[in-house]
XYZ file of C-alpha atoms in Angstrom:
274
model
C -33.856 85.179 -56.991
C -32.113 88.420 -55.558
C -29.552 87.224 -53.063
C -30.349 88.572 -49.704
C -27.143 87.822 -48.091
C -23.941 85.686 -49.045
C -20.962 84.436 -46.084
C -18.444 82.336 -46.871
C -18.273 79.001 -44.589
C -15.669 76.520 -44.754
C -14.856 77.015 -48.371
C -18.335 77.321 -49.836
C -20.920 79.764 -49.836
C -23.792 80.478 -47.472
C -26.482 82.299 -49.525
C -29.985 83.385 -48.610
C -32.312 84.762 -51.232
C -35.732 86.389 -51.582
C -38.133 85.668 -54.010
C -41.549 86.723 -55.332
C -43.955 82.948 -55.202
C -45.897 82.043 -57.542
C -47.432 79.427 -55.431
C -47.947 80.708 -51.892
C -48.691 84.370 -53.480
C -46.217 86.450 -51.484
C -42.385 86.669 -50.849
C -40.487 83.755 -49.861
C -37.511 83.029 -48.327
C -34.627 80.876 -48.220
C -30.776 79.579 -47.842
C -28.254 77.593 -49.536
C -24.859 76.240 -49.029
C -23.106 75.309 -51.251
C -19.669 73.626 -50.796
C -16.251 74.798 -52.252
C -16.842 72.430 -55.642
C -19.500 73.827 -56.560
C -18.043 76.527 -57.956
C -16.455 74.020 -60.381
C -19.578 71.529 -61.228
C -22.972 71.088 -60.150
C -23.314 68.688 -56.634
C -26.262 67.108 -55.248
C -28.568 69.182 -52.694
C -29.826 67.532 -49.940
C -33.016 69.451 -48.524
C -33.703 70.442 -44.760
C -37.276 71.029 -43.770
C -37.880 73.124 -40.474
C -40.093 72.661 -37.526
C -42.471 74.743 -35.687
C -41.886 78.942 -35.396
C -38.849 77.853 -37.578
C -37.827 80.131 -40.908
C -34.626 79.463 -42.794
C -32.425 80.299 -40.217
C -32.619 78.585 -37.663
C -31.273 75.081 -38.390
C -28.904 77.507 -41.030
C -26.752 78.810 -37.899
C -28.450 76.641 -35.288
C -27.590 72.971 -37.280
C -23.719 73.388 -37.829
C -24.544 70.910 -41.636
C -21.782 73.807 -43.138
C -18.387 71.767 -42.241
C -21.003 68.678 -42.972
C -21.872 69.463 -46.875
C -17.799 70.783 -47.442
C -16.195 68.050 -46.395
C -18.950 65.552 -48.899
C -19.495 68.300 -51.332
C -23.182 68.640 -51.777
C -25.577 71.340 -50.981
C -27.496 72.485 -48.337
C -31.347 74.044 -49.174
C -32.856 75.689 -46.040
C -36.695 76.650 -47.631
C -39.268 78.535 -44.726
C -41.174 76.997 -43.222
C -44.709 78.989 -44.402
C -45.385 81.663 -46.332
C -45.518 85.022 -44.454
C -46.046 88.853 -45.048
C -49.584 91.259 -44.971
C -52.393 89.506 -46.226
C -51.215 85.989 -45.255
C -53.289 83.960 -42.889
C -52.488 84.375 -39.237
C -53.308 82.627 -35.849
C -52.414 83.081 -31.915
C -50.780 80.278 -31.388
C -47.331 78.815 -32.495
C -48.545 75.729 -33.895
C -50.869 77.305 -36.486
C -50.677 79.730 -39.173
C -47.158 81.844 -40.310
C -44.234 79.233 -39.019
C -46.409 75.863 -38.695
C -47.561 75.371 -42.948
C -47.172 71.728 -42.182
C -46.455 70.894 -46.103
C -49.797 69.956 -46.963
C -51.825 72.240 -49.131
C -54.362 73.937 -47.967
C -58.323 73.274 -48.710
C -59.780 75.044 -46.517
C -60.340 79.670 -45.767
C -58.602 81.085 -44.679
C -55.604 79.051 -45.356
C -55.943 77.757 -48.795
C -54.557 81.364 -50.761
C -51.809 81.087 -49.793
C -50.242 77.864 -47.412
C -49.396 75.901 -50.404
C -45.868 74.443 -49.007
C -46.591 71.114 -50.703
C -46.055 72.569 -53.735
C -43.961 74.998 -53.138
C -40.751 72.318 -52.042
C -42.149 69.953 -54.245
C -42.089 71.953 -57.510
C -41.982 75.225 -57.802
C -39.104 76.046 -55.602
C -36.926 72.935 -56.813
C -37.539 74.181 -60.465
C -36.458 77.701 -59.497
C -33.242 75.989 -57.691
C -32.453 73.860 -60.648
C -32.751 76.635 -63.221
C -30.143 79.339 -61.205
C -27.679 77.787 -59.277
C -24.970 75.060 -59.758
C -26.886 71.893 -58.699
C -26.919 68.349 -60.098
C -30.436 66.712 -60.052
C -30.348 64.343 -57.383
C -31.671 64.513 -54.209
C -32.345 63.995 -50.555
C -34.716 64.837 -48.231
C -34.278 64.903 -44.822
C -36.324 67.707 -41.525
C -36.889 67.823 -37.935
C -39.675 67.577 -35.512
C -42.612 69.104 -38.340
C -39.581 69.328 -40.724
C -38.840 65.997 -40.233
C -43.622 65.110 -41.022
C -42.603 66.860 -44.360
C -39.406 65.580 -45.698
C -40.792 61.586 -44.525
C -44.034 62.426 -46.037
C -43.259 64.149 -49.540
C -40.426 61.099 -50.241
C -42.365 58.546 -49.750
C -45.137 60.324 -52.167
C -42.214 61.077 -54.642
C -39.997 58.397 -54.982
C -38.824 59.472 -57.786
C -37.913 62.670 -57.085
C -35.060 61.690 -53.842
C -32.614 58.913 -53.784
C -32.747 58.966 -49.838
C -34.625 60.168 -46.938
C -33.849 61.388 -43.517
C -35.390 62.624 -39.963
C -34.713 63.884 -36.745
C -37.504 63.824 -34.188
C -40.102 63.412 -37.223
C -44.088 63.887 -36.583
C -44.517 60.325 -37.969
C -48.333 60.123 -37.112
C -49.597 63.094 -37.319
C -53.669 61.692 -37.453
C -53.101 60.107 -34.105
C -51.213 62.452 -32.523
C -52.013 66.844 -31.347
C -49.516 67.460 -33.382
C -51.345 67.198 -36.706
C -55.607 67.257 -35.928
C -55.586 70.595 -34.803
C -53.381 71.039 -38.552
C -54.354 69.450 -40.428
C -58.854 69.709 -40.069
C -57.370 73.467 -39.800
C -55.821 73.317 -43.397
C -57.671 70.005 -45.181
C -60.621 70.515 -43.343
C -62.770 67.924 -41.164
C -62.476 64.205 -43.507
C -59.501 62.448 -42.185
C -60.419 60.144 -45.393
C -58.129 62.969 -46.368
C -54.846 63.167 -43.787
C -53.499 60.192 -44.713
C -51.018 61.480 -47.761
C -49.536 63.347 -44.527
C -48.757 60.794 -42.546
C -45.308 59.060 -43.159
C -46.517 55.463 -41.166
C -49.597 55.281 -42.863
C -48.252 56.036 -45.807
C -44.647 53.931 -45.176
C -47.496 50.735 -44.610
C -49.159 51.594 -47.447
C -46.409 52.631 -50.302
C -43.115 50.942 -48.938
C -39.971 53.266 -49.383
C -37.268 51.481 -52.146
C -34.240 52.845 -49.957
C -33.625 52.513 -46.703
C -34.856 55.200 -43.873
C -32.851 56.636 -40.706
C -33.937 58.738 -38.079
C -32.982 59.200 -35.097
C -35.144 60.839 -31.922
C -33.534 61.870 -28.556
C -34.555 59.438 -25.680
C -35.819 62.905 -23.460
C -37.404 64.424 -26.131
C -40.123 66.534 -24.168
C -42.465 65.775 -27.464
C -41.885 62.406 -28.059
C -45.992 61.702 -27.030
C -46.735 64.399 -30.596
C -43.859 63.191 -32.872
C -44.974 58.991 -31.751
C -41.730 57.056 -33.440
C -42.470 53.769 -32.080
C -45.655 54.295 -34.399
C -42.862 54.683 -37.043
C -41.225 52.049 -35.905
C -43.725 49.398 -36.086
C -44.715 50.178 -39.554
C -41.138 49.758 -39.893
C -40.672 46.327 -38.225
C -44.270 45.318 -40.409
C -43.069 46.024 -43.629
C -39.767 44.603 -42.849
C -38.651 48.051 -44.902
C -34.506 48.246 -44.445
C -33.507 51.569 -41.866
C -33.070 52.592 -38.699
C -35.203 54.428 -35.857
C -32.461 55.715 -33.629
C -33.017 56.276 -29.818
C -30.472 58.556 -28.364
C -29.788 58.705 -25.003
C -30.357 61.625 -22.899
C -31.345 64.515 -25.917
C -34.193 66.207 -26.019
C -35.661 68.070 -29.297
C -33.673 70.798 -29.753
C -31.058 72.057 -32.318
C -27.940 70.967 -29.617
C -29.771 67.501 -30.469
C -29.886 68.170 -34.784
C -26.422 69.504 -34.173
C -24.554 66.889 -32.479
C -26.000 63.733 -35.618
C -26.011 66.205 -38.314
C -22.942 65.082 -39.346
C -24.579 61.431 -39.373
C -26.851 62.656 -41.101
C -25.491 64.524 -43.696
C -22.615 61.183 -44.417
C -25.559 59.207 -44.899
C -26.864 61.739 -47.285
C -24.015 61.316 -49.070
C -23.415 57.773 -49.467
C -26.460 57.070 -51.895
C -26.534 60.757 -53.701
C -22.840 60.789 -54.699
């Protein structure tokens, strides 16, 4: 891990690191906020997965999470959304390729040599940060849009690893959405049977979740038809899954929406992690 930058924030530290990744086969960058308590001992960690076109930097600078993490005594990690660099496959469209890893392990060329974001988020990066930073082995996970999809699917598939899960405007039913079918077919192939493990609505119906779930969705989100929050809400109702899908009047898909409800989510995770 090479330290790229360090800034003091709410008496804690906002750090950015880069490192060579064996999983993605390229250099990866990620950000970590450590609250003041991390100077005296280990703290729980909340993973924040970002959406399409984002890097580690978007939520770090626009989400306003640092104040809430400092107040609640938890760390927040902001990974990148995809592998990057020369030699990494890309596409002219904003919703495929670099910036759009979709948190899957690609099995098709030209994506499979580098696009292994599922393994990177669930295995390599956690191992790296746990070895080098003052983090307790208690984890929550959240994310926005594509990152909300990642947070939900990763938590549902790994309940032994995560103690809490929430999402901001997640892509909840990608197997039935243009934000999903395009990417899943490109990365995983045309056999839709391989897609279901990356669909939170289908996973929740099959597996359920051990605790409650918090989802916030802007009611004026310009991408509602692609996100399909009603599908996840229906699956929660069918399974009688504890949790909430909150439709927030007047809010869109932007970081103004995320930053408005960031405090709710950080406090919600902290209550379950501390």
